[in-house]
PDB file of C-alpha atoms in Angstrom:
ATOM      1  CA  MET A   1      19.681 -17.855  54.290  1.00  0.00           C
ATOM      2  CA  ARG A   2      22.756 -20.001  53.924  1.00  0.00           C
ATOM      3  CA  SER A   3      25.296 -19.807  51.139  1.00  0.00           C
ATOM      4  CA  ALA A   4      27.048 -22.720  49.512  1.00  0.00           C
ATOM      5  CA  ALA A   5      30.016 -20.585  48.548  1.00  0.00           C
ATOM      6  CA  SER A   6      33.366 -21.086  50.231  1.00  0.00           C
ATOM      7  CA  THR A   7      36.334 -19.545  48.460  1.00  0.00           C
ATOM      8  CA  ALA A   8      36.597 -17.480  45.328  1.00  0.00           C
ATOM      9  CA  PHE A   9      39.831 -17.451  43.364  1.00  0.00           C
ATOM     10  CA  ASP A  10      42.055 -14.420  42.896  1.00  0.00           C
ATOM     11  CA  ALA A  11      43.075 -14.354  39.255  1.00  0.00           C
ATOM     12  CA  ASN A  12      45.852 -11.905  40.062  1.00  0.00           C
ATOM     13  CA  ARG A  13      47.314 -13.935  42.920  1.00  0.00           C
ATOM     14  CA  PRO A  14      50.915 -14.982  42.164  1.00  0.00           C
ATOM     15  CA  GLU A  15      52.242 -18.350  43.210  1.00  0.00           C
ATOM     16  CA  ARG A  16      53.815 -17.962  46.618  1.00  0.00           C
ATOM     17  CA  LEU A  17      56.792 -20.147  45.912  1.00  0.00           C
ATOM     18  CA  ARG A  18      58.881 -20.923  42.884  1.00  0.00           C
ATOM     19  CA  SER A  19      59.209 -24.709  42.972  1.00  0.00           C
ATOM     20  CA  ASN A  20      62.617 -26.272  42.521  1.00  0.00           C
ATOM     21  CA  GLN A  21      63.176 -29.313  40.348  1.00  0.00           C
ATOM     22  CA  ARG A  22      62.733 -31.774  43.195  1.00  0.00           C
ATOM     23  CA  ALA A  23      59.412 -30.222  44.145  1.00  0.00           C
ATOM     24  CA  GLU A  24      58.215 -30.411  40.545  1.00  0.00           C
ATOM     25  CA  GLU A  25      58.915 -34.128  40.581  1.00  0.00           C
ATOM     26  CA  THR A  26      56.728 -34.685  43.673  1.00  0.00           C
ATOM     27  CA  MET A  27      53.656 -33.077  42.127  1.00  0.00           C
ATOM     28  CA  PRO A  28      53.073 -33.992  38.479  1.00  0.00           C
ATOM     29  CA  PRO A  29      52.669 -31.155  35.943  1.00  0.00           C
ATOM     30  CA  THR A  30      49.095 -30.519  34.848  1.00  0.00           C
ATOM     31  CA  ALA A  31      49.752 -28.862  31.506  1.00  0.00           C
ATOM     32  CA  SER A  32      50.670 -32.134  29.789  1.00  0.00           C
ATOM     33  CA  ARG A  33      47.816 -34.117  31.363  1.00  0.00           C
ATOM     34  CA  LYS A  34      44.320 -34.456  29.971  1.00  0.00           C
ATOM     35  CA  PHE A  35      41.775 -32.482  31.946  1.00  0.00           C
ATOM     36  CA  PRO A  36      40.295 -34.710  34.692  1.00  0.00           C
ATOM     37  CA  VAL A  37      36.569 -34.835  33.977  1.00  0.00           C
ATOM     38  CA  LEU A  38      34.927 -36.307  37.085  1.00  0.00           C
ATOM     39  CA  SER A  39      31.665 -38.223  37.382  1.00  0.00           C
ATOM     40  CA  THR A  40      29.660 -39.054  40.488  1.00  0.00           C
ATOM     41  CA  ARG A  41      26.310 -40.713  40.929  1.00  0.00           C
ATOM     42  CA  ARG A  42      24.436 -37.503  40.147  1.00  0.00           C
ATOM     43  CA  LEU A  43      27.005 -35.056  38.813  1.00  0.00           C
ATOM     44  CA  THR A  44      29.452 -34.406  36.007  1.00  0.00           C
ATOM     45  CA  LEU A  45      32.389 -32.113  36.722  1.00  0.00           C
ATOM     46  CA  ARG A  46      33.747 -30.741  33.450  1.00  0.00           C
ATOM     47  CA  PRO A  47      36.023 -27.917  32.274  1.00  0.00           C
ATOM     48  CA  ALA A  48      34.690 -24.381  31.969  1.00  0.00           C
ATOM     49  CA  THR A  49      34.112 -22.904  28.505  1.00  0.00           C
ATOM     50  CA  PRO A  50      33.120 -19.416  27.251  1.00  0.00           C
ATOM     51  CA  LYS A  51      29.558 -20.711  26.827  1.00  0.00           C
ATOM     52  CA  ASP A  52      29.306 -20.893  30.623  1.00  0.00           C
ATOM     53  CA  VAL A  53      29.609 -17.130  31.101  1.00  0.00           C
ATOM     54  CA  PRO A  54      25.866 -16.253  31.128  1.00  0.00           C
ATOM     55  CA  ALA A  55      24.910 -19.061  33.522  1.00  0.00           C
ATOM     56  CA  PHE A  56      27.894 -18.453  35.801  1.00  0.00           C
ATOM     57  CA  ARG A  57      27.184 -14.722  35.919  1.00  0.00           C
ATOM     58  CA  ALA A  58      23.553 -15.485  36.781  1.00  0.00           C
ATOM     59  CA  LEU A  59      24.738 -17.796  39.581  1.00  0.00           C
ATOM     60  CA  LEU A  60      26.979 -15.114  41.089  1.00  0.00           C
ATOM     61  CA  SER A  61      24.165 -12.569  40.829  1.00  0.00           C
ATOM     62  CA  ILE A  62      22.184 -14.466  43.491  1.00  0.00           C
ATOM     63  CA  PRO A  63      22.872 -12.692  46.822  1.00  0.00           C
ATOM     64  CA  ASP A  64      22.715 -15.896  48.877  1.00  0.00           C
ATOM     65  CA  VAL A  65      25.428 -17.471  46.700  1.00  0.00           C
ATOM     66  CA  THR A  66      27.970 -14.675  47.219  1.00  0.00           C
ATOM     67  CA  ARG A  67      26.967 -13.713  50.753  1.00  0.00           C
ATOM     68  CA  PHE A  68      29.696 -15.728  52.472  1.00  0.00           C
ATOM     69  CA  SER A  69      32.435 -15.323  49.854  1.00  0.00           C
ATOM     70  CA  ASN A  70      34.770 -12.790  48.322  1.00  0.00           C
ATOM     71  CA  TRP A  71      33.001 -12.976  44.966  1.00  0.00           C
ATOM     72  CA  PRO A  72      31.709  -9.550  43.877  1.00  0.00           C
ATOM     73  CA  ASP A  73      27.985  -9.069  44.204  1.00  0.00           C
ATOM     74  CA  ALA A  74      26.199  -8.941  40.826  1.00  0.00           C
ATOM     75  CA  PRO A  75      29.336  -9.159  38.650  1.00  0.00           C
ATOM     76  CA  SER A  76      29.394  -7.512  35.247  1.00  0.00           C
ATOM     77  CA  THR A  77      29.600  -9.536  32.057  1.00  0.00           C
ATOM     78  CA  THR A  78      33.253  -8.511  31.735  1.00  0.00           C
ATOM     79  CA  GLN A  79      34.001  -9.778  35.242  1.00  0.00           C
ATOM     80  CA  ALA A  80      32.189 -13.051  34.598  1.00  0.00           C
ATOM     81  CA  GLU A  81      34.118 -13.515  31.361  1.00  0.00           C
ATOM     82  CA  ARG A  82      37.378 -13.012  33.259  1.00  0.00           C
ATOM     83  CA  PHE A  83      36.367 -15.480  35.976  1.00  0.00           C
ATOM     84  CA  VAL A  84      35.386 -18.171  33.479  1.00  0.00           C
ATOM     85  CA  ARG A  85      38.527 -17.548  31.427  1.00  0.00           C
ATOM     86  CA  TRP A  86      40.673 -18.056  34.521  1.00  0.00           C
ATOM     87  CA  MET A  87      38.839 -21.276  35.343  1.00  0.00           C
ATOM     88  CA  SER A  88      39.266 -22.580  31.796  1.00  0.00           C
ATOM     89  CA  ARG A  89      43.008 -21.940  31.913  1.00  0.00           C
ATOM     90  CA  ALA A  90      43.820 -22.972  35.483  1.00  0.00           C
ATOM     91  CA  HIS A  91      44.556 -26.624  34.718  1.00  0.00           C
ATOM     92  CA  GLY A  92      46.734 -25.939  31.704  1.00  0.00           C
ATOM     93  CA  SER A  93      48.749 -23.331  33.599  1.00  0.00           C
ATOM     94  CA  GLY A  94      49.477 -25.754  36.418  1.00  0.00           C
ATOM     95  CA  LYS A  95      48.326 -23.191  38.988  1.00  0.00           C
ATOM     96  CA  GLY A  96      45.031 -24.859  39.842  1.00  0.00           C
ATOM     97  CA  CYS A  97      42.094 -26.732  38.352  1.00  0.00           C
ATOM     98  CA  ALA A  98      38.445 -25.707  37.986  1.00  0.00           C
ATOM     99  CA  TRP A  99      35.282 -27.607  37.153  1.00  0.00           C
ATOM    100  CA  ILE A 100      31.746 -26.647  36.200  1.00  0.00           C
ATOM    101  CA  ILE A 101      29.239 -28.754  38.145  1.00  0.00           C
ATOM    102  CA  GLU A 102      26.495 -30.191  35.944  1.00  0.00           C
ATOM    103  CA  ILE A 103      23.518 -32.304  36.909  1.00  0.00           C
ATOM    104  CA  SER A 104      24.114 -35.561  35.036  1.00  0.00           C
ATOM    105  CA  GLY A 105      21.757 -36.066  32.132  1.00  0.00           C
ATOM    106  CA  SER A 106      20.336 -32.534  32.151  1.00  0.00           C
ATOM    107  CA  LYS A 107      23.469 -30.503  31.338  1.00  0.00           C
ATOM    108  CA  ALA A 108      22.173 -27.893  33.790  1.00  0.00           C
ATOM    109  CA  LEU A 109      24.923 -25.755  35.355  1.00  0.00           C
ATOM    110  CA  ALA A 110      24.483 -26.233  39.085  1.00  0.00           C
ATOM    111  CA  GLY A 111      27.670 -24.550  40.284  1.00  0.00           C
ATOM    112  CA  ALA A 112      31.446 -24.614  40.163  1.00  0.00           C
ATOM    113  CA  ILE A 113      34.327 -25.987  42.217  1.00  0.00           C
ATOM    114  CA  ARG A 114      38.038 -25.254  42.027  1.00  0.00           C
ATOM    115  CA  PHE A 115      41.507 -25.746  43.286  1.00  0.00           C
ATOM    116  CA  ASN A 116      42.139 -22.008  43.470  1.00  0.00           C
ATOM    117  CA  SER A 117      45.850 -22.557  43.873  1.00  0.00           C
ATOM    118  CA  PHE A 118      48.555 -25.185  44.163  1.00  0.00           C
ATOM    119  CA  GLU A 119      51.641 -24.786  46.317  1.00  0.00           C
ATOM    120  CA  LYS A 120      53.686 -27.365  44.475  1.00  0.00           C
ATOM    121  CA  LYS A 121      56.676 -27.466  46.795  1.00  0.00           C
ATOM    122  CA  TRP A 122      54.402 -28.199  49.740  1.00  0.00           C
ATOM    123  CA  ARG A 123      51.972 -30.407  47.736  1.00  0.00           C
ATOM    124  CA  CYS A 124      49.083 -28.323  49.001  1.00  0.00           C
ATOM    125  CA  GLY A 125      45.962 -26.974  47.299  1.00  0.00           C
ATOM    126  CA  GLN A 126      43.068 -24.742  48.302  1.00  0.00           C
ATOM    127  CA  ILE A 127      39.500 -25.404  47.200  1.00  0.00           C
ATOM    128  CA  GLY A 128      36.505 -23.145  46.703  1.00  0.00           C
ATOM    129  CA  TYR A 129      32.999 -23.787  45.440  1.00  0.00           C
ATOM    130  CA  GLU A 130      29.499 -22.425  44.948  1.00  0.00           C
ATOM    131  CA  LEU A 131      26.152 -24.078  44.223  1.00  0.00           C
ATOM    132  CA  HIS A 132      22.840 -22.736  42.954  1.00  0.00           C
ATOM    133  CA  PRO A 133      20.241 -22.532  45.762  1.00  0.00           C
ATOM    134  CA  ASP A 134      17.896 -24.786  43.780  1.00  0.00           C
ATOM    135  CA  TYR A 135      20.274 -27.636  44.604  1.00  0.00           C
ATOM    136  CA  TRP A 136      20.963 -26.923  48.277  1.00  0.00           C
ATOM    137  CA  GLY A 137      20.087 -29.495  50.883  1.00  0.00           C
ATOM    138  CA  LYS A 138      20.443 -32.479  48.550  1.00  0.00           C
ATOM    139  CA  GLY A 139      24.028 -33.510  49.340  1.00  0.00           C
ATOM    140  CA  LEU A 140      25.237 -32.467  45.887  1.00  0.00           C
ATOM    141  CA  MET A 141      27.959 -30.129  47.084  1.00  0.00           C
ATOM    142  CA  THR A 142      29.361 -32.803  49.368  1.00  0.00           C
ATOM    143  CA  GLU A 143      29.321 -35.200  46.426  1.00  0.00           C
ATOM    144  CA  ALA A 144      31.296 -32.729  44.306  1.00  0.00           C
ATOM    145  CA  VAL A 145      33.790 -31.877  47.053  1.00  0.00           C
ATOM    146  CA  ARG A 146      34.506 -35.547  47.749  1.00  0.00           C
ATOM    147  CA  ALA A 147      35.184 -36.161  44.047  1.00  0.00           C
ATOM    148  CA  VAL A 148      37.545 -33.188  43.825  1.00  0.00           C
ATOM    149  CA  VAL A 149      39.305 -34.151  47.056  1.00  0.00           C
ATOM    150  CA  ALA A 150      39.929 -37.646  45.681  1.00  0.00           C
ATOM    151  CA  CYS A 151      41.268 -36.122  42.459  1.00  0.00           C
ATOM    152  CA  GLY A 152      43.510 -33.814  44.451  1.00  0.00           C
ATOM    153  CA  HIS A 153      45.092 -36.584  46.475  1.00  0.00           C
ATOM    154  CA  GLU A 154      45.241 -39.259  43.778  1.00  0.00           C
ATOM    155  CA  THR A 155      45.774 -37.345  40.516  1.00  0.00           C
ATOM    156  CA  PHE A 156      47.570 -34.220  41.665  1.00  0.00           C
ATOM    157  CA  ARG A 157      49.287 -36.018  44.568  1.00  0.00           C
ATOM    158  CA  LEU A 158      48.374 -33.332  47.061  1.00  0.00           C
ATOM    159  CA  ASN A 159      49.249 -34.119  50.639  1.00  0.00           C
ATOM    160  CA  ARG A 160      47.078 -31.356  52.089  1.00  0.00           C
ATOM    161  CA  ILE A 161      43.950 -29.523  50.948  1.00  0.00           C
ATOM    162  CA  ASP A 162      42.805 -26.282  52.590  1.00  0.00           C
ATOM    163  CA  ALA A 163      39.533 -24.369  52.578  1.00  0.00           C
ATOM    164  CA  TRP A 164      38.053 -21.419  54.418  1.00  0.00           C
ATOM    165  CA  THR A 165      34.549 -20.343  55.284  1.00  0.00           C
ATOM    166  CA  MET A 166      33.129 -17.243  56.912  1.00  0.00           C
ATOM    167  CA  PRO A 167      31.395 -17.218  60.307  1.00  0.00           C
ATOM    168  CA  GLY A 168      27.717 -18.021  59.926  1.00  0.00           C
ATOM    169  CA  ASN A 169      28.112 -20.321  56.931  1.00  0.00           C
ATOM    170  CA  ALA A 170      27.246 -23.504  58.792  1.00  0.00           C
ATOM    171  CA  ALA A 171      26.135 -25.271  55.600  1.00  0.00           C
ATOM    172  CA  SER A 172      29.569 -24.940  54.025  1.00  0.00           C
ATOM    173  CA  ASP A 173      31.248 -25.978  57.280  1.00  0.00           C
ATOM    174  CA  ARG A 174      29.182 -29.149  57.222  1.00  0.00           C
ATOM    175  CA  VAL A 175      30.057 -29.889  53.578  1.00  0.00           C
ATOM    176  CA  LEU A 176      33.741 -29.728  54.464  1.00  0.00           C
ATOM    177  CA  GLU A 177      33.373 -31.824  57.603  1.00  0.00           C
ATOM    178  CA  LYS A 178      31.457 -34.501  55.663  1.00  0.00           C
ATOM    179  CA  SER A 179      34.334 -34.510  53.161  1.00  0.00           C
ATOM    180  CA  GLY A 180      36.937 -35.250  55.816  1.00  0.00           C
ATOM    181  CA  PHE A 181      38.107 -31.704  56.599  1.00  0.00           C
ATOM    182  CA  GLN A 182      38.833 -30.677  60.154  1.00  0.00           C
ATOM    183  CA  TYR A 183      38.223 -27.228  61.583  1.00  0.00           C
ATOM    184  CA  GLU A 184      41.638 -25.854  62.536  1.00  0.00           C
ATOM    185  CA  GLY A 185      40.829 -22.438  63.966  1.00  0.00           C
ATOM    186  CA  THR A 186      39.751 -18.937  63.020  1.00  0.00           C
ATOM    187  CA  LEU A 187      42.046 -16.314  61.517  1.00  0.00           C
ATOM    188  CA  ARG A 188      40.682 -13.001  62.739  1.00  0.00           C
ATOM    189  CA  GLN A 189      40.195 -10.251  60.168  1.00  0.00           C
ATOM    190  CA  LYS A 190      42.230 -12.268  57.680  1.00  0.00           C
ATOM    191  CA  ALA A 191      40.987 -10.498  54.552  1.00  0.00           C
ATOM    192  CA  TRP A 192      39.466  -7.239  53.359  1.00  0.00           C
ATOM    193  CA  PHE A 193      36.694  -7.285  50.756  1.00  0.00           C
ATOM    194  CA  LYS A 194      33.250  -5.789  50.275  1.00  0.00           C
ATOM    195  CA  GLY A 195      34.259  -2.838  52.434  1.00  0.00           C
ATOM    196  CA  ALA A 196      35.135  -4.749  55.605  1.00  0.00           C
ATOM    197  CA  PHE A 197      37.612  -7.068  57.286  1.00  0.00           C
ATOM    198  CA  HIS A 198      36.480 -10.689  57.553  1.00  0.00           C
ATOM    199  CA  ASP A 199      37.396 -13.615  59.781  1.00  0.00           C
ATOM    200  CA  PHE A 200      38.249 -16.893  58.061  1.00  0.00           C
ATOM    201  CA  ARG A 201      37.338 -20.252  59.582  1.00  0.00           C
ATOM    202  CA  MET A 202      40.137 -22.515  58.402  1.00  0.00           C
ATOM    203  CA  PHE A 203      39.651 -26.157  57.446  1.00  0.00           C
ATOM    204  CA  GLY A 204      42.170 -28.726  56.268  1.00  0.00           C
ATOM    205  CA  ARG A 205      42.574 -32.385  55.433  1.00  0.00           C
ATOM    206  CA  ILE A 206      45.566 -34.535  54.578  1.00  0.00           C
ATOM    207  CA  SER A 207      45.792 -37.490  52.258  1.00  0.00           C
ATOM    208  CA  GLY A 208      45.306 -40.059  54.979  1.00  0.00           C
ATOM    209  CA  ASP A 209      42.081 -38.525  56.312  1.00  0.00           C
ATOM    210  CA  ALA A 210      38.834 -40.348  55.580  1.00  0.00           C
ATOM    211  CA  ALA A 211      35.577 -38.700  54.612  1.00  0.00           C
ATOM    212  CA  SER A 212      32.892 -38.564  57.281  1.00  0.00           C
ATOM    213  CA  VAL A 213      30.306 -41.332  57.043  1.00  0.00           C
ATOM    214  CA  ASN A 214      27.514 -38.951  58.125  1.00  0.00           C
TER     215      ASN A 214
END
């Protein structure tokens, strides 16, 4: 079975660089800006709230959702609370931005998508996402990624957006490719989680790249 998960955030990950004043001017601060709620034809991307904890924990408790990610399998309520708290604070802290994916009109939580980190000096961000299996195969994740990519380039003024997938996650590879990302190579045994080293398939796009028409 395929997974629609790509990258999970690390709430303990420090910013790699301390931006100087010139760098801060190239990428606008997020703390003073209203949260960017995004709407697509079928989706609403909104901020996370504590009320999302039960549904988000249930999402991450589905093995196929976490199979190709560094999310813990079957997280505890405490872990889910911490994850949702990080997502709710990411935009205000200026270190990232996270959205809950809702099906428009139904208010059903379908998944989540994030800029896990911003490297402000380099105007670069890294995205991650997951989607409930009930919504796979409908183009919804591509719809969400394209909306977040546009927000990243236009609102946050990112020049480059990165993502990684794990070998075997062809569905997530395709989502990225349809959103204008290019496969840039595999980093062998890049990370250790779930008791093993894992290769990362690296994808990237820059502000001038167009989304695939397929």
